[in-house]
XYZ file of C-alpha atoms in Angstrom:
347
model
C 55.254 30.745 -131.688
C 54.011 28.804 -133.875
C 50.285 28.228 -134.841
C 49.015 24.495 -132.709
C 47.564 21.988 -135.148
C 45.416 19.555 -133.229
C 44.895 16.245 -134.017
C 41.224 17.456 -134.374
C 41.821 20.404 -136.983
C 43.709 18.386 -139.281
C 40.113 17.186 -139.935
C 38.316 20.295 -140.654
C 38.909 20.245 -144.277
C 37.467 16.047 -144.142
C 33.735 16.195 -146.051
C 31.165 14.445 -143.502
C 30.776 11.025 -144.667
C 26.950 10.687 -146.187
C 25.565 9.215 -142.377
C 26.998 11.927 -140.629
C 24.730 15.179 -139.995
C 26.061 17.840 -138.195
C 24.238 19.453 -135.613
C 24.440 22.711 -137.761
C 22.846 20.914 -140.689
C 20.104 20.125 -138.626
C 19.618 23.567 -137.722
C 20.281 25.067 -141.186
C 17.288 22.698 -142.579
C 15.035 23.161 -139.914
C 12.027 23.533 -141.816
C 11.938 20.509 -142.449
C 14.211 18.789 -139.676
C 11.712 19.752 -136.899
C 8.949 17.771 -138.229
C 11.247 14.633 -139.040
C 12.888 14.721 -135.506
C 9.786 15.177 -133.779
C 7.978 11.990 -135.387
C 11.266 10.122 -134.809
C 10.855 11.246 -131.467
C 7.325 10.953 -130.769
C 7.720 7.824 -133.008
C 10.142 6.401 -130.128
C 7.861 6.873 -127.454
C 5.064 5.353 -129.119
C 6.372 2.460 -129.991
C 7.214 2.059 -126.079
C 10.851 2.337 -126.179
C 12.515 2.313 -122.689
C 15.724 3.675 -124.449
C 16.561 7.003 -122.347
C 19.027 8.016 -124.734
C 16.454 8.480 -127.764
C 13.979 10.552 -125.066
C 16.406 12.861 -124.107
C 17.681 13.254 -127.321
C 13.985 14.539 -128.879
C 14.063 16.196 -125.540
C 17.217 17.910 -125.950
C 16.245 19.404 -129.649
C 13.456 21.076 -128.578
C 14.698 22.438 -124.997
C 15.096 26.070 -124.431
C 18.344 27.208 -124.187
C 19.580 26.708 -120.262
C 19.655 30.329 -119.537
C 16.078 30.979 -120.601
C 14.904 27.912 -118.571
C 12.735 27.708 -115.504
C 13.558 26.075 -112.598
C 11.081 23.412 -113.584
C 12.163 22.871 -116.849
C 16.181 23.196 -115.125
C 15.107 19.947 -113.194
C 13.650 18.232 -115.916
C 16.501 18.222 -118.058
C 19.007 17.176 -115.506
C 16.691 14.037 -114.587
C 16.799 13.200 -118.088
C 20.863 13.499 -118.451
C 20.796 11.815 -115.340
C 18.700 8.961 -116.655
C 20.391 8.870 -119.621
C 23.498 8.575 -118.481
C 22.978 6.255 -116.078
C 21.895 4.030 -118.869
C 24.626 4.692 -120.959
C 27.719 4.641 -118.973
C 26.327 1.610 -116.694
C 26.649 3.462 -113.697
C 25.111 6.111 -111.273
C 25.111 9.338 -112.234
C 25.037 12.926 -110.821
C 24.045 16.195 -112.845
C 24.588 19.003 -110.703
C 22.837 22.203 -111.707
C 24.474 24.711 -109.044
C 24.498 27.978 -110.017
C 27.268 31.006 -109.464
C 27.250 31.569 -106.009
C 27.275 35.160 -104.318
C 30.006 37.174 -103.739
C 32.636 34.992 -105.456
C 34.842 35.627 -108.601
C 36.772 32.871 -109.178
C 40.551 33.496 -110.310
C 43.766 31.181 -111.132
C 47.949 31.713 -110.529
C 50.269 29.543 -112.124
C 53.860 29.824 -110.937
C 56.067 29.571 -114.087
C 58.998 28.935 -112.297
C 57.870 25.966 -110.546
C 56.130 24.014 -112.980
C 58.541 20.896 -114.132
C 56.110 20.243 -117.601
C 54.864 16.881 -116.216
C 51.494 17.297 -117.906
C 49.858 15.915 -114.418
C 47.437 18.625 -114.844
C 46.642 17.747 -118.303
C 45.582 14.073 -117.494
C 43.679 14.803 -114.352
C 41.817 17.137 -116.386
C 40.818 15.098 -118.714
C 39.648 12.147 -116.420
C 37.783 14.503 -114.559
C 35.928 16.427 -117.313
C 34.980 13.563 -119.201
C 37.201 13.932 -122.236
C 36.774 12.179 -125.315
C 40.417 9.670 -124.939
C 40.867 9.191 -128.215
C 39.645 9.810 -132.086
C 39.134 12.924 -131.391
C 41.257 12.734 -128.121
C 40.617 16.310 -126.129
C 42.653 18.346 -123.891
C 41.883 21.583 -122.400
C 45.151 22.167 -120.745
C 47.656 22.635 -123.000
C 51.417 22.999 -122.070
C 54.215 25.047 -124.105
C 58.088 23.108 -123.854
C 60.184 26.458 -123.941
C 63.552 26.346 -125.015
C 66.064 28.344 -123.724
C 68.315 30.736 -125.712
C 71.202 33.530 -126.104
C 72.328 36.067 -128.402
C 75.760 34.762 -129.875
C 78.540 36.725 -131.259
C 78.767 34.233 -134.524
C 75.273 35.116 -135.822
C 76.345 38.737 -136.219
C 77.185 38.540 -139.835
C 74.808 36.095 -140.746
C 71.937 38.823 -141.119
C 70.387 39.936 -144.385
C 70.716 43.397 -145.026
C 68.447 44.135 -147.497
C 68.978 46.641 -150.651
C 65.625 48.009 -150.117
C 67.216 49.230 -146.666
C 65.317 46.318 -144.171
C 67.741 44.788 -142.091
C 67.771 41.313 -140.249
C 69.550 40.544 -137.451
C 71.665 37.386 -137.371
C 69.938 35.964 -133.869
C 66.422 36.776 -135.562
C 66.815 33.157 -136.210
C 67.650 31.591 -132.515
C 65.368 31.102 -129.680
C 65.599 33.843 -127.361
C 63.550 32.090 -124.832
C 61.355 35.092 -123.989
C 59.209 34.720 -126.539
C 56.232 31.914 -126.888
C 58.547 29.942 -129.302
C 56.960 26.368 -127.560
C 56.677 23.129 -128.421
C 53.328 21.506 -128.032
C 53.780 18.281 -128.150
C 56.958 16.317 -126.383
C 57.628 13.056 -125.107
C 60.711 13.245 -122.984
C 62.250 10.834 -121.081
C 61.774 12.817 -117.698
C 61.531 16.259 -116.527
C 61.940 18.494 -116.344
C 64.596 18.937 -119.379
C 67.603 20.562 -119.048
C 67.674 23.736 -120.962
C 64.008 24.386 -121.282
C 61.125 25.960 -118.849
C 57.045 25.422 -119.256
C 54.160 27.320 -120.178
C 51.024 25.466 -119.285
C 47.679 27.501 -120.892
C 44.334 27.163 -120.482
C 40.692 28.905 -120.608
C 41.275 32.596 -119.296
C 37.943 32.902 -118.236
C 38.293 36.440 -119.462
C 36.305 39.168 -118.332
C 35.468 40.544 -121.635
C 35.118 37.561 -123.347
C 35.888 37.602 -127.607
C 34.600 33.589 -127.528
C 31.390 35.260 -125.896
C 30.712 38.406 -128.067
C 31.131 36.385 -131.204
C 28.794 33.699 -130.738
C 25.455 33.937 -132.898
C 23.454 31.393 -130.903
C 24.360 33.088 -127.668
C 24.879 29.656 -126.475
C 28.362 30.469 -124.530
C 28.151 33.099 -121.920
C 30.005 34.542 -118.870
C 28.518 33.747 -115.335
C 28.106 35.710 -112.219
C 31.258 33.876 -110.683
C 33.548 34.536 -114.255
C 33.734 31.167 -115.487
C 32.451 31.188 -118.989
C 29.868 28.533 -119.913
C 29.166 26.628 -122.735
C 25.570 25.420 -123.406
C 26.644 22.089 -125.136
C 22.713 21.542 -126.688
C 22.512 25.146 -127.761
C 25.743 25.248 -129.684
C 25.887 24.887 -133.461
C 29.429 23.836 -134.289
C 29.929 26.957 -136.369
C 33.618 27.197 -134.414
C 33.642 30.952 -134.215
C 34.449 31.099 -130.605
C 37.227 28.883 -131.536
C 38.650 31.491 -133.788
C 37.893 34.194 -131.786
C 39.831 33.043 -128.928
C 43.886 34.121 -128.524
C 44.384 31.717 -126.170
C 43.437 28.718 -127.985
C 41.351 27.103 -125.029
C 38.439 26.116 -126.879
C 38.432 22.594 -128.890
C 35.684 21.057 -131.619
C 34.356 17.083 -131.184
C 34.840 16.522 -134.947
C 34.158 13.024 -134.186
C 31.677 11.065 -131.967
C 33.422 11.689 -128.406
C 35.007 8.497 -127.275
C 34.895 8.310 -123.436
C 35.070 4.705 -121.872
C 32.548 4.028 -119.919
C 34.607 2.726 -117.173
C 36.170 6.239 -117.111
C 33.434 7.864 -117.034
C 33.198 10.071 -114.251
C 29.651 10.468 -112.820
C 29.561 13.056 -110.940
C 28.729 16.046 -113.381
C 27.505 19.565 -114.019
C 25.181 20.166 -116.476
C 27.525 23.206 -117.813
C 30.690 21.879 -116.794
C 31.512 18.059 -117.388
C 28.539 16.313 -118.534
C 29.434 14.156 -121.415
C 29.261 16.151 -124.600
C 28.071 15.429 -128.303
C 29.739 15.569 -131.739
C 30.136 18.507 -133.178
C 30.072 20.594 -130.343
C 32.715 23.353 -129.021
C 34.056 22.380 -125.061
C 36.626 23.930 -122.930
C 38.148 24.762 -119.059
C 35.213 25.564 -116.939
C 37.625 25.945 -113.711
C 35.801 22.245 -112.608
C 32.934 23.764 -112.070
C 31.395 20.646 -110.515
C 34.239 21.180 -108.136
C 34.509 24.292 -107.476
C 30.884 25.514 -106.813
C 31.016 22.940 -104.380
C 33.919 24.922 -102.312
C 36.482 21.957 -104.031
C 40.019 22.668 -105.880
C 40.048 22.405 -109.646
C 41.679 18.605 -110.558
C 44.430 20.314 -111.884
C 45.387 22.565 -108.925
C 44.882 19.037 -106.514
C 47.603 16.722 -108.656
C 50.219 19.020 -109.422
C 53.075 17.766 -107.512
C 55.183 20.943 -107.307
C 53.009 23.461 -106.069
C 52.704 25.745 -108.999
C 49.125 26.124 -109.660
C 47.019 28.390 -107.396
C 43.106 29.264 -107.116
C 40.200 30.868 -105.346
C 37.851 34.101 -105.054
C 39.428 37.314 -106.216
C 37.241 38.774 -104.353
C 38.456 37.393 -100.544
C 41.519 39.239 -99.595
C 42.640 36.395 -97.340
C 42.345 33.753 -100.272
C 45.711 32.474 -101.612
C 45.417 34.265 -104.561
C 44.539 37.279 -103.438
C 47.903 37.229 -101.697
C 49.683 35.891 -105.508
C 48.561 39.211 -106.426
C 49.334 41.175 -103.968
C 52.637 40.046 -102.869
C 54.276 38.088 -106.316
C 55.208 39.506 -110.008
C 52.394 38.973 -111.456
C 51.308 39.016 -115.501
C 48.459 38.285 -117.985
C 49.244 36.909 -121.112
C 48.026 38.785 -123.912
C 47.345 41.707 -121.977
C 47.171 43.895 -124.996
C 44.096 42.595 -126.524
C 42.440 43.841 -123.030
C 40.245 40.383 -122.659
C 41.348 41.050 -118.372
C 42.040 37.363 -117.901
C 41.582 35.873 -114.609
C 44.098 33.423 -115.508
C 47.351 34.759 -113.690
C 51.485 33.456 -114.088
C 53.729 34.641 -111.712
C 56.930 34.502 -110.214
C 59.072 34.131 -106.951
């Protein structure tokens, strides 16, 4: 298959125009950064600003990262977000700081044979996460058009055996169909099209983690329930996760996130959903802001055929518990031994 290209990577080479600083700059001139942000902070609420956004902001520099926090400090950086982006957006807003509850490791099936590649999933996903919509426009679900193939009889001959004794086969050159040959981008009239299948990916939520292990800020991190977190404040844009990752779930704000504010949807998690910042990594979080609160994940609610699946892995009465137990089951990627919890299966 061939390697995606986002939208957003084609921009990775662009130099940062003179007014943008990158949240790793900041951090890489700290020295003197620290004292310039806090006057400009102080400075702000000296001069009696009301403006929440430039509190939490000098806030938000000098905040511990969340899982060093106490509960006080917890609370009073979700009453600023709160405040903030109540200002900002124009309307109410929620910033739900539930933790992993007890006893529960969350898990996902996707049937591969059901799913008609209608991309439902990828657009509830977005409207529910707060996606930047455009410039960078973000999607954590991504999903694969798979074309169907055959070994023909006329290819035989069209091989290249090679002097040096390496042989090609004359099909090495058709899609087989078994293999992730996929198109990631397609704008068909309807589908499902004839002569193709799907292959919708997402975050893994792996149990052993490579976005986790390489991370030097320690700002992503796996919790008690096995969705892996991203502290948005604590990350430094240095994209390794991103590389890391075989699945490619994670995706960079190159750009200042543009989310409308009447799209904005208020009720958030600190870790999940909250509106993010430039220059920041994001990715599937299973809704968290959902889920924690005993809800579906967006995408497993609008898909119209059935095909996506979800709850505790640890409940042997929870539906997919029984996926495993009862359907053909696989992991992608198995051999890099990540132990997704991020199932396909079959009929």
């Amino acid at each position: 298959m061939s390697e995606p290209r986002d939208k957003d990577e084609k921009k990775k080479d662009a130099p940062l125009k003179p007014d943008e600083t990158s949240r790793r700059e900041f951090l890489g001139g700290a020295g003197l950064s620290v004292t310039a942000a806090a006057l400009s902070g102080a400075g702000a609420l000296l001069s009696g600003s009301d403006e929440a956004e430039a509190k939490a902001t000098w806030g938000e520099w000098f905040q511990k990262n969340y899982r060093l926090m106490t509960e006080d400090e917890k609370r009073e950086a979700v009453l600023r977000l709160e405040k903030r982006y109540t200002e900002e957006f124009g309307k109410k807003t929620t910033v739900d700081s539930a933790p992993a509850q007890e006893g529960v490791l969350f898990g996902y099936a996707l049937n591969i044979q059901k799913c008609i590649g209608c991309r439902r999933c990828v657009y509830a996903c977005v409207k529910e996460n707060n996606q930047s919509r455009d410039n960078p426009e973000i999607q954590w679900i991504r999903v694969l058009k798979m074309e169907k193939g055959n070994f023909l009889a006329e290819n035989m001959d069209k091989g290249y055996p090679d002097p040096a004794g390496i042989q090609v086969g004359g099909n090495a050159y058709q899609n087989s169909g078994v293999v992730l040959e996929g198109e990631h981008y397609y704008e068909p009239a309807e589908v499902p099209e004839k002569g193709h299948f799907y292959f919708p990916m997402q975050c893994m939520q792996c149990e052993k983690p490579p976005c986790v292990k390489v991370c030097p800020v320690r700002t992503t991190y796996r919790d008690p329930d096995g969705i892996v977190v991203i502290d948005y404040n604590w990350c430094i844009g240095c994209r390794m996760c991103i590389a890391a990752c075989p699945y490619w779930a994670r995706r960079f704000n190159w750009g200042e996130p543009n989310l409308p504010a009447e799209e904005m949807n208020p009720v958030t998690h600190y870790l999940g959903n909250r509106p993010r910042m430039k220059g920041v990594a994001e990715k599937c979080t299973f809704c968290l802001q959902r889920t924690r609160q005993g809800r579906y994940t967006a995408c497993v609610e609008v898909c119209p055929v059935g095909a996506r699946k979800f709850g505790n892995l640890l409940d042997p009465n929870s539906e997919v518990r029984k996926i495993l137990d009862k359907k053909k089951v696989f992991r992608l990627k198995a051999e890099l031994n990540t132990y997704p919890k991020f199932f396909y299966f079959m009929d």
